[in-house]
mmCIF file of C-alpha atoms in Angstrom:
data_model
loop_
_atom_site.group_PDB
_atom_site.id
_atom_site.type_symbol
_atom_site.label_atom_id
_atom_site.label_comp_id
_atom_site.label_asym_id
_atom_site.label_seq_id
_atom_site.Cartn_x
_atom_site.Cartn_y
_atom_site.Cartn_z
ATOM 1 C CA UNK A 1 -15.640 -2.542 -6.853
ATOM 2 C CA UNK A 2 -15.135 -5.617 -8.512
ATOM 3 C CA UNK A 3 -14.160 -3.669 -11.260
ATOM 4 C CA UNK A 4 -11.445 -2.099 -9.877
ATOM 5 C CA UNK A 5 -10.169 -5.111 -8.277
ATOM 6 C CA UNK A 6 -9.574 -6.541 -11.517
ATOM 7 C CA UNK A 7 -8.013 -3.559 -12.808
ATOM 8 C CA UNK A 8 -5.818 -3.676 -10.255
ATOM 9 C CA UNK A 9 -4.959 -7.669 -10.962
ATOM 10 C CA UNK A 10 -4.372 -6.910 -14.551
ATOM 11 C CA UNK A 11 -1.745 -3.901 -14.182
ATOM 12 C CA UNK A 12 0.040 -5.601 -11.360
ATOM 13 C CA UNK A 13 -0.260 -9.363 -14.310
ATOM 14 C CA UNK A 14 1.444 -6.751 -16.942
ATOM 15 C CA UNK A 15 4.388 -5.330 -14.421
ATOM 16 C CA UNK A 16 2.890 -2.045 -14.287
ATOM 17 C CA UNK A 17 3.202 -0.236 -11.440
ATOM 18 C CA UNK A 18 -0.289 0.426 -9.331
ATOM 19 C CA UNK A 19 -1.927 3.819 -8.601
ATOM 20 C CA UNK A 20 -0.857 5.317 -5.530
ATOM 21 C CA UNK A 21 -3.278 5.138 -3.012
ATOM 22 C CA UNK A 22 -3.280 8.049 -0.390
ATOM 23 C CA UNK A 23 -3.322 7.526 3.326
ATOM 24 C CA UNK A 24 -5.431 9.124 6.063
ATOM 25 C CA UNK A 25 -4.791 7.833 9.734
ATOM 26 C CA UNK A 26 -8.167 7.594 11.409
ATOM 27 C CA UNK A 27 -8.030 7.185 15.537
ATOM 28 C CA UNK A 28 -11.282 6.849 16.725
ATOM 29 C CA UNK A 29 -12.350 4.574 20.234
ATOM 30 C CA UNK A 30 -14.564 2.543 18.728
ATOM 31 C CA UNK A 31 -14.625 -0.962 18.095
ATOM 32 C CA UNK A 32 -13.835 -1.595 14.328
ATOM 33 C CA UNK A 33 -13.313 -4.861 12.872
ATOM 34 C CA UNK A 34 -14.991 -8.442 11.738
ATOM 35 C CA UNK A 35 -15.544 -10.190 14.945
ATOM 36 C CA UNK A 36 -14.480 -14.229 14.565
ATOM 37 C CA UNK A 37 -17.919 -14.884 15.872
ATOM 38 C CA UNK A 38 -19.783 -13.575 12.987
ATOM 39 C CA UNK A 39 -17.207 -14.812 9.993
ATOM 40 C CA UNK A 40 -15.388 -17.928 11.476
ATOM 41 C CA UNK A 41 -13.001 -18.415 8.732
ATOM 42 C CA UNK A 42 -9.751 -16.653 8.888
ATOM 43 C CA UNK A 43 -9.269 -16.718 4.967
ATOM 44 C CA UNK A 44 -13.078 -15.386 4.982
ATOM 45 C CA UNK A 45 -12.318 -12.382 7.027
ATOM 46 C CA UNK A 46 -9.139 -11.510 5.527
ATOM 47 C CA UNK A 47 -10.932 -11.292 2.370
ATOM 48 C CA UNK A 48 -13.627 -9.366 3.098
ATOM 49 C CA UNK A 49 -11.247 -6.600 5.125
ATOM 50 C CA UNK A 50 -9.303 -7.000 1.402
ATOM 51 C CA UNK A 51 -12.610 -5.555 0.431
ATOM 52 C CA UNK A 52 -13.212 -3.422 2.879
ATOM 53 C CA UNK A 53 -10.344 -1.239 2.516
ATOM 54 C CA UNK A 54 -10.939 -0.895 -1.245
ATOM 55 C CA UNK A 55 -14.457 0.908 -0.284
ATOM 56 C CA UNK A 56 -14.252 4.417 -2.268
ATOM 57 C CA UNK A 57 -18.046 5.174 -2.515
ATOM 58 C CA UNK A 58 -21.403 5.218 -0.900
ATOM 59 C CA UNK A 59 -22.107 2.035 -3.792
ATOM 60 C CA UNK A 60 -19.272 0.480 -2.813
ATOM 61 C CA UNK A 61 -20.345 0.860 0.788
ATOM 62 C CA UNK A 62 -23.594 -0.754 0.021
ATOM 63 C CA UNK A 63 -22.354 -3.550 -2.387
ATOM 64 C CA UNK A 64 -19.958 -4.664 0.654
ATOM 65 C CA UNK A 65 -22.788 -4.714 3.000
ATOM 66 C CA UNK A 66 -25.155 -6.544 1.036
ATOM 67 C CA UNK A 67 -22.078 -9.132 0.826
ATOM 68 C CA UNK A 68 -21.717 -9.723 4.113
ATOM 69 C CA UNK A 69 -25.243 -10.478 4.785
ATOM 70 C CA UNK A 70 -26.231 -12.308 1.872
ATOM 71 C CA UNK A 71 -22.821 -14.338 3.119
ATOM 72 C CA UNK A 72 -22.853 -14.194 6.725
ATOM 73 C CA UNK A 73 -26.576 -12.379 8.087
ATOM 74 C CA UNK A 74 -26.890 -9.032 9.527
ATOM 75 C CA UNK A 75 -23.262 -7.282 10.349
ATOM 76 C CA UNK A 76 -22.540 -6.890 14.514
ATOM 77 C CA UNK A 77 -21.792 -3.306 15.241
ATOM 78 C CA UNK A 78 -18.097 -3.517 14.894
ATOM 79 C CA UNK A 79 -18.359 -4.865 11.860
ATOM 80 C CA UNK A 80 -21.099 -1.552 10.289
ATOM 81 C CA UNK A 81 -18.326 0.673 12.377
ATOM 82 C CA UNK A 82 -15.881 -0.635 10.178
ATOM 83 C CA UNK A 83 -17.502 -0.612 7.384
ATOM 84 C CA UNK A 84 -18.492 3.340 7.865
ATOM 85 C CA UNK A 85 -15.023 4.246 8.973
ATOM 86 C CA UNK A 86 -13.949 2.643 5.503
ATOM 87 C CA UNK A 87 -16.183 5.110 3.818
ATOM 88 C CA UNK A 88 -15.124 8.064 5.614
ATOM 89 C CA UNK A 89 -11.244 7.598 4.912
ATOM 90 C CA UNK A 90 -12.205 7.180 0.904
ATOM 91 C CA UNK A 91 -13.890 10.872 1.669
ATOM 92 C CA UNK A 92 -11.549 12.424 3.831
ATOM 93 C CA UNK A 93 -8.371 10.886 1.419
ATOM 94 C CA UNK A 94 -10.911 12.958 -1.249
ATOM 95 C CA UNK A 95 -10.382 15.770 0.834
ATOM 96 C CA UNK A 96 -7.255 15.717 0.858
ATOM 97 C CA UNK A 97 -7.109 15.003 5.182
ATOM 98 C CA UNK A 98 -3.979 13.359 6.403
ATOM 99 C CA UNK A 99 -5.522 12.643 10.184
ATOM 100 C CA UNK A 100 -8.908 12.299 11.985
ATOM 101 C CA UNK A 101 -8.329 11.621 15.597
ATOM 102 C CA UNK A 102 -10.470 11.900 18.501
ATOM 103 C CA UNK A 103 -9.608 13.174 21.685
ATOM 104 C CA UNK A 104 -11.854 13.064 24.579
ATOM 105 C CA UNK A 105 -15.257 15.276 23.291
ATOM 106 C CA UNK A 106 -13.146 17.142 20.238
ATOM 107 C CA UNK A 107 -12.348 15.909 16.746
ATOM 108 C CA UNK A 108 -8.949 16.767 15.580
ATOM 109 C CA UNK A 109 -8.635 17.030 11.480
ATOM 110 C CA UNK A 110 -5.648 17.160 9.687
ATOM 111 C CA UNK A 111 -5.659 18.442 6.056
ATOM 112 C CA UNK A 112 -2.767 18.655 3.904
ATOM 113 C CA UNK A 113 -3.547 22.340 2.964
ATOM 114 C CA UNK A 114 -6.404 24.268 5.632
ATOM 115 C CA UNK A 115 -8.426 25.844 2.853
ATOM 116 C CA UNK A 116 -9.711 28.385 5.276
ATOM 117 C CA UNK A 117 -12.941 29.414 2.555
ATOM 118 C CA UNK A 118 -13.814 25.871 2.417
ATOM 119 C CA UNK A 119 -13.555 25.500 6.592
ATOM 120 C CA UNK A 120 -15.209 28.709 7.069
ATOM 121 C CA UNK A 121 -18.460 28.494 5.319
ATOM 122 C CA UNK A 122 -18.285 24.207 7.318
ATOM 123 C CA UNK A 123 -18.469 26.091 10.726
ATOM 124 C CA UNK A 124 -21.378 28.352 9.510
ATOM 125 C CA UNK A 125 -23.170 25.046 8.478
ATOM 126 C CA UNK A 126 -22.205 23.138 11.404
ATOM 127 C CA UNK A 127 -21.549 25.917 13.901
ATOM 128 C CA UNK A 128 -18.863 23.567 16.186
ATOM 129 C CA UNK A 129 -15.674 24.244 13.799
ATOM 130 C CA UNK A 130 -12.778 26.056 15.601
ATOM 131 C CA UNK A 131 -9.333 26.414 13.322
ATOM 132 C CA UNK A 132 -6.379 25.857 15.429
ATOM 133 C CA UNK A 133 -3.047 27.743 14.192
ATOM 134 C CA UNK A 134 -0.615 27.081 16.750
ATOM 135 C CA UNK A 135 1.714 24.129 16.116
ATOM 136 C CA UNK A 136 0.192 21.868 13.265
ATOM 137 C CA UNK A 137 -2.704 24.154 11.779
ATOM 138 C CA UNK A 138 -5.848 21.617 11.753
ATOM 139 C CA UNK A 139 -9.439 21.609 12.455
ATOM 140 C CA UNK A 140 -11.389 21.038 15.754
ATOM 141 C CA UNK A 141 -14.887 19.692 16.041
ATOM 142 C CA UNK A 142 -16.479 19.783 18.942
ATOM 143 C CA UNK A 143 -19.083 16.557 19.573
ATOM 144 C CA UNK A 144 -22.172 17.645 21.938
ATOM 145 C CA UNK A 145 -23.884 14.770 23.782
ATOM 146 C CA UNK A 146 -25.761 12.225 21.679
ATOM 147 C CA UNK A 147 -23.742 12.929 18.563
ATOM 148 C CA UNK A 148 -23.232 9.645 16.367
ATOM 149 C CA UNK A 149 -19.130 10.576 15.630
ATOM 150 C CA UNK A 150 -18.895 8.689 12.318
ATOM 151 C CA UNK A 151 -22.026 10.227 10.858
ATOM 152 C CA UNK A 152 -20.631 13.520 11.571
ATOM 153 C CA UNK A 153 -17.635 13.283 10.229
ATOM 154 C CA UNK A 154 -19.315 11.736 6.855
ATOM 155 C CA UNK A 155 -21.804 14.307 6.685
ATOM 156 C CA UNK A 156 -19.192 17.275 7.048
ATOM 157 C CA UNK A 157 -17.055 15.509 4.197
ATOM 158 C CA UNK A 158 -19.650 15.239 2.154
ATOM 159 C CA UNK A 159 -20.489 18.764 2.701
ATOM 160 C CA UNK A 160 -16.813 19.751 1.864
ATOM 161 C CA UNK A 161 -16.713 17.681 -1.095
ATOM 162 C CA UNK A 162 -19.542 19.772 -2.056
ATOM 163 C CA UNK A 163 -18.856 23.305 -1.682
ATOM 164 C CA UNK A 164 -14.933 22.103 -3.470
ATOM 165 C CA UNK A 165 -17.172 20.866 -6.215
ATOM 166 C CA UNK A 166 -19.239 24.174 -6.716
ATOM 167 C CA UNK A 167 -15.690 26.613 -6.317
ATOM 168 C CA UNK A 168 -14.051 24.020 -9.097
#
C-alpha cells in the first residue's frame, strides 16, 4: 500500500493525470467509521481513513490493521466494520458492482453488466440468489437469521472473482 501511495505522489509531482478509480456505493446500517475515542487526533484519523479507502487487498486489509493497533490497540467494532467494508468495495469495484445496499433482510447488488452464468452458478453455491429483471436488473440476497452481512458479501465476491478467473 505504501507503494502505491507513492506512486500516486509521484504521477500527481510530474502533472500526470492519476488512474481512475471506480466507484461502488455501499449502504449498509452499520456503524462504520474511527470513533474519536479510540484515535483522538483529528489529523490522525483523517489519515488513517486516507488509508483506509486505498485498501485493494486482503494484505492491504491486514497491513492497515496491524497499523492501527501497533498505533492505537485493538480496533472498536466500527472501526473492523470499516475496515471490512473497505475491502469489500475494492472486490465488488473488481466485480465490476456499481451498488450494494441493504434493505430490511435482502441485499440489493448492482452490477454494471448481470453476467447471468457468473450469477447462476453464485445461487447454486449459495442457494439465496434471486435475479430481479424488472426496472434496474440487479441481484437479491436474501440474509437468514444469524448471518454476519459483510462476511457474506466478501465471501460471494470472492467466489465471483473466482469462477470470472477460471471462464478468463
Amino acid at each position: 500500500m505504501y507503494i502505491k501511495l507513492l506512486n500516486e505522489a509521484v504521477l500527481e509531482e510530474k502533472g500526470e493525470k492519476l488512474p481512475e478509480r471506480k466507484e461502488c456505493k455501499i449502504d449498509i446500517p452499520l456503524d462504520a467509521y474511527l470513533p474519536d475515542t479510540y484515535i483522538y487526533s483529528s489529523a490522525g484519523r483523517m489519515e488513517m481513513y486516507k488509508k483506509i479507502a486505498l485498501i485493494a487487498s486482503e494484505e492491504d486489509l491486514s497491513a492497515v490493521t496491524d497499523e492501527l493497533v501497533d498505533r492505537f490497540g485493538e480496533p472498536p467494532l466500527p472501526t473492523r466494520n470499516l475496515l471490512r467494508i473497505a475491502l469489500i468495495h475494492s472486490l465488488a469495484v473488481k466485480c465490476r458492482i456499481t451498488s450494494i445496499r441493504q434493505d430490511g433482510g435482502e441485499i440489493h447488488i448492482y452490477p454494471q453488466k448481470l453476467e447471468l452464468d457468473v450469477w447462476m452458478q453464485l445461487s447454486d453455491l449459495f442457494g439465496r440468489l434471486r435475479v430481479i429483471m424488472s426496472g434496474e436488473p440487479h441481484i437479491c440476497l436474501r440474509l437468514q437469521k444469524g448471518d454476519d452481512t459483510l462476511t457474506l458479501i466478501h465471501k460471494m465476491f470472492k467466489k465471483y472473482m473466482e469462477i470470472v478467473n477460471q471462464k478468463a
